[in-house]
Amino acid sequence: MNSTTSAIIIGGGIIGCAIASELLRAGVRCTLIDKGALLQEASTAAAGMLGAQVEIHHPGHFYELCRWSQQLYREWTEQLQRISGGVSPQYINEGILRTAWDEEDERELRSRLGWIQDAEWLEADGLRALEPAMAAGIRGGFHFPNDHQVHPVHLAKTLQAALYKQGCTIREWTPAFGLIERGGRIAGVRTSEGELLADHVIVSAGAWSPALTAPWGIELPMFPVKGQCISVRTDAPVTRKTVFTKGCYIIPKQDGTYLIGATQEEAGFDKRCHVSAVSALHAKAAKLLPQLAQAEFVGTWAGLRPGTRDGLPFLGAPSKAPGLIVATGQFRNGILLAPATAKLVMQLVTGSRTELDLTPFHPDRVLAAAVD
Ligand SMILES: Cc1cc2nc3c(=O)[nH]c(=O)nc-3n(C[C@H](O)[C@H](O)[C@H](O)COP(=O)(O)OP(=O)(O)OC[C@H]3O[C@@H](n4cnc5c(N)ncnc54)[C@H](O)[C@@H]3O)c2cc1C
């Protein structure tokens, strides 16, 4: 790629940062702008599961995208860690146990047996042999050995250090107010610090993305989905693997804490935490792992997942706005999907064939649905 090719990336969450890093590796000059500091929204509120199996309820294009990203993850994080000068994203290669408490949940899980990959069905005894701290009363469930995890706050540090080393131009506290058109193409961004121009403009502004595309007739039916989490600590280790049941997961982190997540609420852009929600989460976690009942409280926080009405991300170049690429709407799976999304955007920018067919994720699908 000609090193004079340039891109502006709007939104410095994990998706925007991953795209910038991948484009810089491909020789594209990048300016990354954020309305606040980098990596302070959903991307560091996240739990960090790389849950290509646990999170997906149906086979299809989205499942294939998640699985591909999961396969890329280890090498992607190792490469970032090298570029960053050794900042670890705390990758943990322990899997996830997805347990069922009731008959209906068990039936739903078992219905995945026909298509789910990298999964082993275990009865209650088998699950408790892997994690003896689990309560009696669980019915059975999946062991997903390849659904590993990272620590999103540490991954953010790795990415940020890598971007500095790669020579990314980073403009924090610089909101994008609108896109600029020149000669029939999107050619830049109006920001609080003036106009910025580039060959490609990428919108990766998470739950805030639709405000930037709507003035160009590109409707992205998206909404923020609030997730509240808590962190607790115990005197002795309780589990090595992530333990997940309907409505609650417990993730052991490298520092000895357990992340318990997460609520799923449509509450606009409100990120306040509520005692009722976090105490209900803790009660669910302690039902599954009774030793957590007496855990020390460490903290609570909330983030806004970028949700879409059809549950699929928006990834591609809208036909109404040449020069523009949209990469958003990863909802519950943006940490997992970062490497695949970054690679696909790099392939769009450099004019290469994308490794995956983007038709199911194309932003134009909304137009097509309106015409049908
Ligand atoms: C509680 C919780 C748990 C989760 N757990 C997991 C998990 O285990 N695994 C997983 O894969 N995913 C998980 N997710 C989902 C994941 O966090 C998101 O899908 C992902 O972080 C989305 O990344 P993003 O970069 O698109 O958005 P964000 O991180 O929200 O970043 C968007 C950025 O755009 C900036 N921005 C917005 N508007 C503008 C503007 N006009 N100008 C400039 N900048 C702008 C914002 O300031 C922000 O920094 C979880 C999310 C939550 C909330």
Tab-separated table of C-alpha atoms and ligand atoms in Angstrom:
chain	number	residue	atom	x	y	z
A	1	MET	CA	0.000	0.000	0.000
A	2	ASN	CA	1.166	3.484	-0.915
A	3	SER	CA	2.242	5.113	2.366
A	4	THR	CA	0.461	8.309	1.327
A	5	THR	CA	-2.888	6.502	1.772
A	6	SER	CA	-4.535	7.851	4.879
A	7	ALA	CA	-7.453	6.996	7.132
A	8	ILE	CA	-9.331	8.700	9.928
A	9	ILE	CA	-10.886	6.381	12.469
A	10	ILE	CA	-13.698	7.850	14.548
A	11	GLY	CA	-13.947	6.122	17.920
A	12	GLY	CA	-11.074	4.761	19.993
A	13	GLY	CA	-12.699	1.737	21.601
A	14	ILE	CA	-11.291	-1.714	20.947
A	15	ILE	CA	-12.760	-1.771	17.429
A	16	GLY	CA	-11.243	1.572	16.365
A	17	CYS	CA	-7.893	0.840	18.037
A	18	ALA	CA	-7.683	-2.634	16.480
A	19	ILE	CA	-8.480	-1.174	13.045
A	20	ALA	CA	-5.846	1.554	13.432
A	21	SER	CA	-3.197	-0.968	14.423
A	22	GLU	CA	-4.014	-3.262	11.480
A	23	LEU	CA	-4.044	-0.364	8.974
A	24	LEU	CA	-0.713	0.940	10.269
A	25	ARG	CA	0.760	-2.537	9.788
A	26	ALA	CA	-0.487	-2.397	6.189
A	27	GLY	CA	1.264	0.959	5.641
A	28	VAL	CA	-1.789	3.255	5.911
A	29	ARG	CA	-1.288	6.528	7.810
A	30	CYS	CA	-3.891	6.710	10.576
A	31	THR	CA	-5.485	9.396	12.697
A	32	LEU	CA	-7.600	8.012	15.532
A	33	ILE	CA	-9.993	10.433	17.195
A	34	ASP	CA	-12.142	10.046	20.279
A	35	LYS	CA	-14.560	12.357	22.064
A	36	GLY	CA	-12.889	11.332	25.332
A	37	ALA	CA	-9.829	9.313	26.259
A	38	LEU	CA	-9.185	6.090	24.332
A	39	LEU	CA	-10.727	2.831	25.554
A	40	GLN	CA	-12.915	4.216	28.310
A	41	GLU	CA	-16.359	3.038	27.198
A	42	ALA	CA	-17.744	-0.455	26.493
A	43	SER	CA	-14.308	-1.829	25.682
A	44	THR	CA	-12.989	-1.580	29.232
A	45	ALA	CA	-16.348	-2.291	30.897
A	46	ALA	CA	-16.357	-5.687	29.184
A	47	ALA	CA	-15.774	-9.068	30.768
A	48	GLY	CA	-13.222	-10.259	28.218
A	49	MET	CA	-14.652	-13.652	27.232
A	50	LEU	CA	-13.647	-14.832	23.771
A	51	GLY	CA	-16.939	-16.678	23.657
A	52	ALA	CA	-17.337	-17.828	20.072
A	53	GLN	CA	-19.241	-20.900	21.312
A	54	VAL	CA	-20.877	-19.796	24.538
A	55	GLU	CA	-22.401	-16.600	23.158
A	56	ILE	CA	-23.905	-17.927	19.938
A	57	HIS	CA	-27.322	-19.551	19.832
A	58	HIS	CA	-27.641	-20.383	16.089
A	59	PRO	CA	-25.295	-21.541	13.331
A	60	GLY	CA	-24.708	-19.112	10.445
A	61	HIS	CA	-22.580	-16.218	9.197
A	62	PHE	CA	-22.225	-14.549	12.582
A	63	TYR	CA	-21.069	-17.780	14.212
A	64	GLU	CA	-18.483	-18.213	11.443
A	65	LEU	CA	-17.241	-14.637	11.970
A	66	CYS	CA	-16.912	-15.242	15.732
A	67	ARG	CA	-15.079	-18.517	15.241
A	68	TRP	CA	-12.641	-16.973	12.765
A	69	SER	CA	-11.889	-14.114	15.151
A	70	GLN	CA	-11.356	-16.578	17.982
A	71	GLN	CA	-8.824	-18.459	15.830
A	72	LEU	CA	-6.949	-15.202	15.152
A	73	TYR	CA	-6.923	-14.057	18.777
A	74	ARG	CA	-3.880	-15.642	20.332
A	75	GLU	CA	-1.523	-14.598	17.560
A	76	TRP	CA	-3.115	-11.142	17.401
A	77	THR	CA	-2.562	-10.487	21.115
A	78	GLU	CA	0.977	-11.917	21.021
A	79	GLN	CA	1.839	-9.625	18.124
A	80	LEU	CA	0.367	-6.594	19.925
A	81	GLN	CA	2.245	-7.496	23.075
A	82	ARG	CA	5.504	-7.653	21.096
A	83	ILE	CA	4.846	-4.298	19.392
A	84	SER	CA	3.868	-2.702	22.713
A	85	GLY	CA	7.195	-3.677	24.246
A	86	GLY	CA	5.771	-6.419	26.457
A	87	VAL	CA	2.477	-5.098	27.859
A	88	SER	CA	0.399	-8.209	28.597
A	89	PRO	CA	-3.335	-8.412	27.786
A	90	GLN	CA	-3.594	-11.223	30.377
A	91	TYR	CA	-4.720	-13.903	27.937
A	92	ILE	CA	-5.916	-16.956	29.890
A	93	ASN	CA	-6.351	-20.205	27.984
A	94	GLU	CA	-8.891	-21.811	30.309
A	95	GLY	CA	-12.294	-22.570	28.805
A	96	ILE	CA	-15.867	-21.848	29.853
A	97	LEU	CA	-18.394	-24.135	31.542
A	98	ARG	CA	-21.926	-23.224	30.429
A	99	THR	CA	-24.184	-24.858	33.005
A	100	ALA	CA	-27.972	-25.285	33.080
A	101	TRP	CA	-30.047	-24.907	36.250
A	102	ASP	CA	-33.475	-25.728	34.886
A	103	GLU	CA	-35.051	-28.026	32.332
A	104	GLU	CA	-35.800	-25.284	29.822
A	105	ASP	CA	-32.218	-23.999	29.850
A	106	GLU	CA	-30.893	-27.551	29.509
A	107	ARG	CA	-33.206	-28.163	26.541
A	108	GLU	CA	-32.020	-24.955	24.836
A	109	LEU	CA	-28.362	-25.865	25.388
A	110	ARG	CA	-28.827	-29.425	24.150
A	111	SER	CA	-30.507	-28.084	20.998
A	112	ARG	CA	-27.120	-26.618	20.036
A	113	LEU	CA	-25.504	-30.083	19.959
A	114	GLY	CA	-26.286	-30.532	16.258
A	115	TRP	CA	-24.041	-27.687	15.097
A	116	ILE	CA	-21.852	-26.390	17.911
A	117	GLN	CA	-18.086	-26.919	17.458
A	118	ASP	CA	-15.299	-27.299	20.031
A	119	ALA	CA	-17.777	-28.392	22.700
A	120	GLU	CA	-18.204	-31.295	25.060
A	121	TRP	CA	-21.541	-32.049	26.809
A	122	LEU	CA	-21.055	-33.056	30.455
A	123	GLU	CA	-23.520	-34.248	33.065
A	124	ALA	CA	-23.454	-32.560	36.480
A	125	ASP	CA	-20.786	-34.937	37.868
A	126	GLY	CA	-18.511	-34.243	34.913
A	127	LEU	CA	-18.847	-30.488	35.335
A	128	ARG	CA	-18.182	-30.695	39.057
A	129	ALA	CA	-15.154	-32.864	38.429
A	130	LEU	CA	-13.741	-29.916	36.463
A	131	GLU	CA	-14.850	-27.243	38.963
A	132	PRO	CA	-15.694	-28.842	42.350
A	133	ALA	CA	-16.806	-25.519	43.867
A	134	MET	CA	-20.000	-25.559	41.795
A	135	ALA	CA	-23.210	-26.045	43.760
A	136	ALA	CA	-25.170	-29.285	43.779
A	137	GLY	CA	-28.311	-28.762	41.715
A	138	ILE	CA	-26.772	-27.914	38.358
A	139	ARG	CA	-28.178	-30.194	35.664
A	140	GLY	CA	-25.328	-30.469	33.172
A	141	GLY	CA	-23.887	-28.311	30.465
A	142	PHE	CA	-21.151	-27.584	27.960
A	143	HIS	CA	-17.429	-27.394	28.371
A	144	PHE	CA	-16.079	-24.998	25.742
A	145	PRO	CA	-12.297	-25.512	26.038
A	146	ASN	CA	-11.416	-22.895	23.393
A	147	ASP	CA	-13.537	-20.041	24.736
A	148	HIS	CA	-10.572	-18.347	26.399
A	149	GLN	CA	-10.434	-14.841	27.914
A	150	VAL	CA	-8.417	-11.641	28.136
A	151	HIS	CA	-8.565	-8.813	30.663
A	152	PRO	CA	-10.120	-5.907	28.721
A	153	VAL	CA	-8.404	-3.232	30.844
A	154	HIS	CA	-5.014	-4.826	30.258
A	155	LEU	CA	-5.750	-5.457	26.574
A	156	ALA	CA	-6.550	-1.729	26.340
A	157	LYS	CA	-3.097	-0.924	27.768
A	158	THR	CA	-1.461	-3.304	25.292
A	159	LEU	CA	-3.304	-1.788	22.327
A	160	GLN	CA	-2.653	1.779	23.403
A	161	ALA	CA	1.078	1.160	23.892
A	162	ALA	CA	1.238	-0.615	20.513
A	163	LEU	CA	-0.483	2.294	18.746
A	164	TYR	CA	2.031	4.791	20.156
A	165	LYS	CA	4.908	2.557	19.008
A	166	GLN	CA	3.323	2.197	15.551
A	167	GLY	CA	3.192	5.968	15.108
A	168	CYS	CA	-0.576	6.428	15.166
A	169	THR	CA	-1.749	10.032	15.350
A	170	ILE	CA	-4.060	10.006	18.347
A	171	ARG	CA	-6.433	12.869	19.104
A	172	GLU	CA	-8.272	12.335	22.355
A	173	TRP	CA	-10.960	14.735	23.648
A	174	THR	CA	-11.770	15.538	20.016
A	175	PRO	CA	-15.411	14.760	19.204
A	176	ALA	CA	-16.385	14.242	15.574
A	177	PHE	CA	-19.345	16.501	14.796
A	178	GLY	CA	-19.962	15.374	11.214
A	179	LEU	CA	-18.544	13.905	8.021
A	180	ILE	CA	-17.215	16.064	5.172
A	181	GLU	CA	-18.032	15.406	1.507
A	182	ARG	CA	-15.758	16.497	-1.360
A	183	GLY	CA	-16.337	15.563	-5.004
A	184	GLY	CA	-18.985	12.959	-4.186
A	185	ARG	CA	-16.883	11.151	-1.578
A	186	ILE	CA	-16.645	11.234	2.173
A	187	ALA	CA	-13.300	12.973	2.534
A	188	GLY	CA	-12.991	13.878	6.176
A	189	VAL	CA	-14.437	14.796	9.533
A	190	ARG	CA	-15.494	18.055	11.211
A	191	THR	CA	-14.161	17.956	14.751
A	192	SER	CA	-13.941	20.247	17.758
A	193	GLU	CA	-10.368	21.011	16.573
A	194	GLY	CA	-11.294	21.807	12.952
A	195	GLU	CA	-11.467	19.763	9.762
A	196	LEU	CA	-9.449	16.595	9.192
A	197	LEU	CA	-9.169	15.107	5.694
A	198	ALA	CA	-8.180	11.596	4.576
A	199	ASP	CA	-8.669	9.032	1.808
A	200	HIS	CA	-10.850	6.814	4.007
A	201	VAL	CA	-13.078	7.580	6.988
A	202	ILE	CA	-14.039	4.748	9.310
A	203	VAL	CA	-16.887	5.053	11.792
A	204	SER	CA	-16.258	2.800	14.793
A	205	ALA	CA	-17.946	4.929	17.423
A	206	GLY	CA	-19.768	2.122	19.252
A	207	ALA	CA	-23.282	2.933	20.445
A	208	TRP	CA	-22.833	6.544	19.266
A	209	SER	CA	-22.230	5.619	15.599
A	210	PRO	CA	-25.730	6.289	14.148
A	211	ALA	CA	-25.506	10.026	14.903
A	212	LEU	CA	-22.569	10.282	12.453
A	213	THR	CA	-24.097	8.311	9.592
A	214	ALA	CA	-27.774	9.396	9.784
A	215	PRO	CA	-27.227	12.823	8.112
A	216	TRP	CA	-26.004	10.873	5.023
A	217	GLY	CA	-29.163	8.765	4.866
A	218	ILE	CA	-27.351	5.779	6.356
A	219	GLU	CA	-29.638	4.514	9.084
A	220	LEU	CA	-27.976	2.151	11.532
A	221	PRO	CA	-30.736	0.782	13.769
A	222	MET	CA	-28.624	0.635	16.920
A	223	PHE	CA	-29.173	1.174	20.622
A	224	PRO	CA	-27.024	1.091	23.752
A	225	VAL	CA	-27.448	-2.000	25.944
A	226	LYS	CA	-26.272	-1.331	29.451
A	227	GLY	CA	-24.309	-3.992	31.281
A	228	GLN	CA	-23.564	-3.687	34.994
A	229	CYS	CA	-20.788	-5.824	36.503
A	230	ILE	CA	-19.167	-6.398	39.872
A	231	SER	CA	-15.754	-7.536	40.956
A	232	VAL	CA	-15.125	-9.550	44.132
A	233	ARG	CA	-12.146	-11.197	45.823
A	234	THR	CA	-11.909	-14.398	47.868
A	235	ASP	CA	-9.290	-15.597	50.369
A	236	ALA	CA	-8.552	-18.714	48.289
A	237	PRO	CA	-9.111	-19.583	44.622
A	238	VAL	CA	-12.635	-20.787	43.797
A	239	THR	CA	-12.486	-21.718	40.074
A	240	ARG	CA	-9.942	-21.749	37.275
A	241	LYS	CA	-12.453	-21.772	34.445
A	242	THR	CA	-15.160	-19.235	33.680
A	243	VAL	CA	-18.497	-20.505	34.945
A	244	PHE	CA	-21.509	-19.282	32.992
A	245	THR	CA	-25.196	-19.847	33.537
A	246	LYS	CA	-28.293	-18.120	32.152
A	247	GLY	CA	-28.082	-14.444	33.185
A	248	CYS	CA	-24.752	-14.633	35.018
A	249	TYR	CA	-21.092	-15.474	34.475
A	250	ILE	CA	-18.157	-15.584	36.856
A	251	ILE	CA	-14.698	-15.040	35.402
A	252	PRO	CA	-11.523	-15.635	37.396
A	253	LYS	CA	-8.935	-12.959	36.584
A	254	GLN	CA	-5.148	-13.159	36.973
A	255	ASP	CA	-5.087	-10.805	39.972
A	256	GLY	CA	-7.246	-13.161	42.070
A	257	THR	CA	-10.503	-11.248	41.555
A	258	TYR	CA	-13.718	-12.657	40.067
A	259	LEU	CA	-15.648	-10.599	37.572
A	260	ILE	CA	-19.393	-11.216	37.860
A	261	GLY	CA	-21.521	-10.036	34.959
A	262	ALA	CA	-23.667	-8.733	33.576
A	263	THR	CA	-27.060	-7.122	33.338
A	264	GLN	CA	-28.615	-6.475	29.942
A	265	GLU	CA	-30.773	-3.329	30.015
A	266	GLU	CA	-32.113	-0.804	27.526
A	267	ALA	CA	-31.617	2.370	29.557
A	268	GLY	CA	-30.443	4.866	26.955
A	269	PHE	CA	-26.954	6.234	27.621
A	270	ASP	CA	-27.338	5.951	31.418
A	271	LYS	CA	-24.308	4.186	32.913
A	272	ARG	CA	-25.286	4.401	36.591
A	273	CYS	CA	-24.992	1.260	38.709
A	274	HIS	CA	-27.861	0.212	40.964
A	275	VAL	CA	-27.669	-1.716	44.212
A	276	SER	CA	-30.670	-3.859	43.232
A	277	ALA	CA	-29.002	-4.969	39.994
A	278	VAL	CA	-25.558	-5.717	41.407
A	279	SER	CA	-26.935	-7.505	44.478
A	280	ALA	CA	-29.117	-9.681	42.222
A	281	LEU	CA	-26.033	-10.526	40.139
A	282	HIS	CA	-24.095	-11.424	43.278
A	283	ALA	CA	-26.951	-13.634	44.501
A	284	LYS	CA	-26.983	-15.559	41.194
A	285	ALA	CA	-23.206	-15.987	41.338
A	286	ALA	CA	-23.303	-17.214	44.956
A	287	LYS	CA	-26.058	-19.702	44.084
A	288	LEU	CA	-23.744	-21.228	41.470
A	289	LEU	CA	-20.504	-20.889	43.474
A	290	PRO	CA	-21.489	-20.794	47.172
A	291	GLN	CA	-17.979	-19.702	48.251
A	292	LEU	CA	-18.670	-16.325	46.641
A	293	ALA	CA	-21.354	-15.563	49.248
A	294	GLN	CA	-18.674	-14.262	51.643
A	295	ALA	CA	-16.436	-12.665	49.015
A	296	GLU	CA	-14.931	-9.219	49.517
A	297	PHE	CA	-16.561	-6.522	47.377
A	298	VAL	CA	-14.012	-4.851	45.046
A	299	GLY	CA	-16.019	-2.650	42.699
A	300	THR	CA	-18.856	-2.119	40.287
A	301	TRP	CA	-19.191	-0.436	36.886
A	302	ALA	CA	-21.369	-0.341	33.775
A	303	GLY	CA	-20.810	-0.022	30.029
A	304	LEU	CA	-22.925	0.410	26.901
A	305	ARG	CA	-22.832	-2.425	24.389
A	306	PRO	CA	-23.466	-1.320	20.799
A	307	GLY	CA	-26.634	-3.321	20.065
A	308	THR	CA	-28.311	-3.700	16.680
A	309	ARG	CA	-31.944	-4.566	15.983
A	310	ASP	CA	-31.127	-7.709	13.995
A	311	GLY	CA	-28.270	-8.798	16.253
A	312	LEU	CA	-25.624	-8.521	13.504
A	313	PRO	CA	-22.757	-6.023	13.344
A	314	PHE	CA	-22.503	-3.360	10.639
A	315	LEU	CA	-19.354	-3.938	8.628
A	316	GLY	CA	-18.746	-2.575	5.156
A	317	ALA	CA	-18.760	0.443	2.855
A	318	PRO	CA	-22.264	1.994	2.496
A	319	SER	CA	-23.164	2.515	-1.163
A	320	LYS	CA	-24.567	5.979	-0.397
A	321	ALA	CA	-21.219	7.338	0.829
A	322	PRO	CA	-18.080	6.313	-1.097
A	323	GLY	CA	-14.993	6.779	1.057
A	324	LEU	CA	-16.814	5.729	4.216
A	325	ILE	CA	-16.502	2.413	6.049
A	326	VAL	CA	-18.695	1.439	8.988
A	327	ALA	CA	-17.464	-1.018	11.631
A	328	THR	CA	-19.751	-1.144	14.624
A	329	GLY	CA	-22.623	-2.979	16.349
A	330	GLN	CA	-20.623	-5.899	17.777
A	331	PHE	CA	-23.013	-5.911	20.776
A	332	ARG	CA	-21.882	-8.578	23.323
A	333	ASN	CA	-18.889	-9.711	21.274
A	334	GLY	CA	-16.738	-6.714	20.406
A	335	ILE	CA	-13.713	-7.898	22.369
A	336	LEU	CA	-13.849	-11.250	20.581
A	337	LEU	CA	-14.503	-9.681	17.170
A	338	ALA	CA	-11.712	-7.069	17.237
A	339	PRO	CA	-9.036	-8.966	15.247
A	340	ALA	CA	-11.408	-10.202	12.517
A	341	THR	CA	-13.059	-6.780	12.193
A	342	ALA	CA	-9.683	-5.063	11.940
A	343	LYS	CA	-8.468	-7.475	9.264
A	344	LEU	CA	-11.654	-7.089	7.201
A	345	VAL	CA	-11.532	-3.282	7.369
A	346	MET	CA	-7.862	-3.353	6.345
A	347	GLN	CA	-8.826	-5.503	3.347
A	348	LEU	CA	-11.560	-3.010	2.369
A	349	VAL	CA	-9.181	-0.042	2.671
A	350	THR	CA	-6.386	-1.699	0.709
A	351	GLY	CA	-8.800	-2.933	-1.965
A	352	SER	CA	-8.047	-6.617	-1.341
A	353	ARG	CA	-10.623	-9.379	-1.439
A	354	THR	CA	-12.139	-9.753	2.042
A	355	GLU	CA	-11.448	-13.127	3.647
A	356	LEU	CA	-15.126	-13.444	4.613
A	357	ASP	CA	-18.222	-12.511	2.636
A	358	LEU	CA	-19.471	-9.274	4.234
A	359	THR	CA	-22.928	-9.329	2.617
A	360	PRO	CA	-24.755	-10.439	5.804
A	361	PHE	CA	-23.144	-7.587	7.754
A	362	HIS	CA	-23.337	-4.857	5.099
A	363	PRO	CA	-24.801	-1.516	6.288
A	364	ASP	CA	-26.950	-1.465	3.103
A	365	ARG	CA	-29.009	-4.391	4.455
A	366	VAL	CA	-31.216	-1.839	6.200
A	367	LEU	CA	-31.992	-0.142	2.845
A	368	ALA	CA	-32.654	-3.518	1.233
A	369	ALA	CA	-35.052	-4.483	4.048
A	370	ALA	CA	-36.900	-1.153	3.672
A	371	VAL	CA	-37.414	-1.790	-0.080
A	372	ASP	CA	-38.513	-5.466	0.316
B	1	LIG	C1	-20.709	-5.372	30.771
B	1	LIG	C2	-20.181	-5.762	29.419
B	1	LIG	C3	-19.592	-7.007	29.252
B	1	LIG	C4	-19.100	-7.370	28.006
B	1	LIG	N1	-18.439	-8.556	27.889
B	1	LIG	C5	-17.901	-8.912	26.697
B	1	LIG	C6	-17.164	-10.118	26.585
B	1	LIG	O1	-16.992	-10.854	27.560
B	1	LIG	N2	-16.646	-10.439	25.363
B	1	LIG	C7	-16.815	-9.642	24.259
B	1	LIG	O2	-16.347	-9.992	23.181
B	1	LIG	N3	-17.491	-8.467	24.354
B	1	LIG	C8	-18.041	-8.095	25.540
B	1	LIG	N4	-18.746	-6.932	25.658
B	1	LIG	C9	-19.028	-6.164	24.437
B	1	LIG	C10	-17.868	-5.274	24.058
B	1	LIG	O3	-17.425	-4.574	25.180
B	1	LIG	C11	-18.303	-4.286	22.954
B	1	LIG	O4	-18.899	-4.982	21.875
B	1	LIG	C12	-17.083	-3.519	22.432
B	1	LIG	O5	-16.376	-2.937	23.491
B	1	LIG	C13	-17.497	-2.455	21.435
B	1	LIG	O6	-16.341	-1.747	21.101
B	1	LIG	P1	-16.398	-0.357	20.348
B	1	LIG	O7	-15.007	0.067	20.117
B	1	LIG	O8	-17.310	-0.485	19.192
B	1	LIG	O9	-17.197	0.598	21.361
B	1	LIG	P2	-16.715	1.485	22.584
B	1	LIG	O10	-15.739	0.783	23.444
B	1	LIG	O11	-17.969	1.967	23.247
B	1	LIG	O12	-15.948	2.671	21.894
B	1	LIG	C14	-16.571	3.627	21.101
B	1	LIG	C15	-15.721	4.879	21.176
B	1	LIG	O13	-16.219	5.851	20.275
B	1	LIG	C16	-16.074	7.117	20.874
B	1	LIG	N5	-16.991	8.050	20.210
B	1	LIG	C17	-18.341	7.988	20.157
B	1	LIG	N6	-18.843	9.017	19.452
B	1	LIG	C18	-17.787	9.756	19.040
B	1	LIG	C19	-17.665	10.941	18.276
B	1	LIG	N7	-18.714	11.590	17.770
B	1	LIG	N8	-16.418	11.433	18.066
B	1	LIG	C20	-15.326	10.798	18.561
B	1	LIG	N9	-15.397	9.671	19.287
B	1	LIG	C21	-16.615	9.138	19.518
B	1	LIG	C22	-16.414	6.860	22.334
B	1	LIG	O14	-15.921	7.879	23.172
B	1	LIG	C23	-15.743	5.516	22.566
B	1	LIG	O15	-14.430	5.645	23.041
B	1	LIG	C24	-19.226	-6.504	26.894
B	1	LIG	C25	-19.793	-5.239	27.076
B	1	LIG	C26	-20.267	-4.860	28.326
B	1	LIG	C27	-20.845	-3.484	28.505
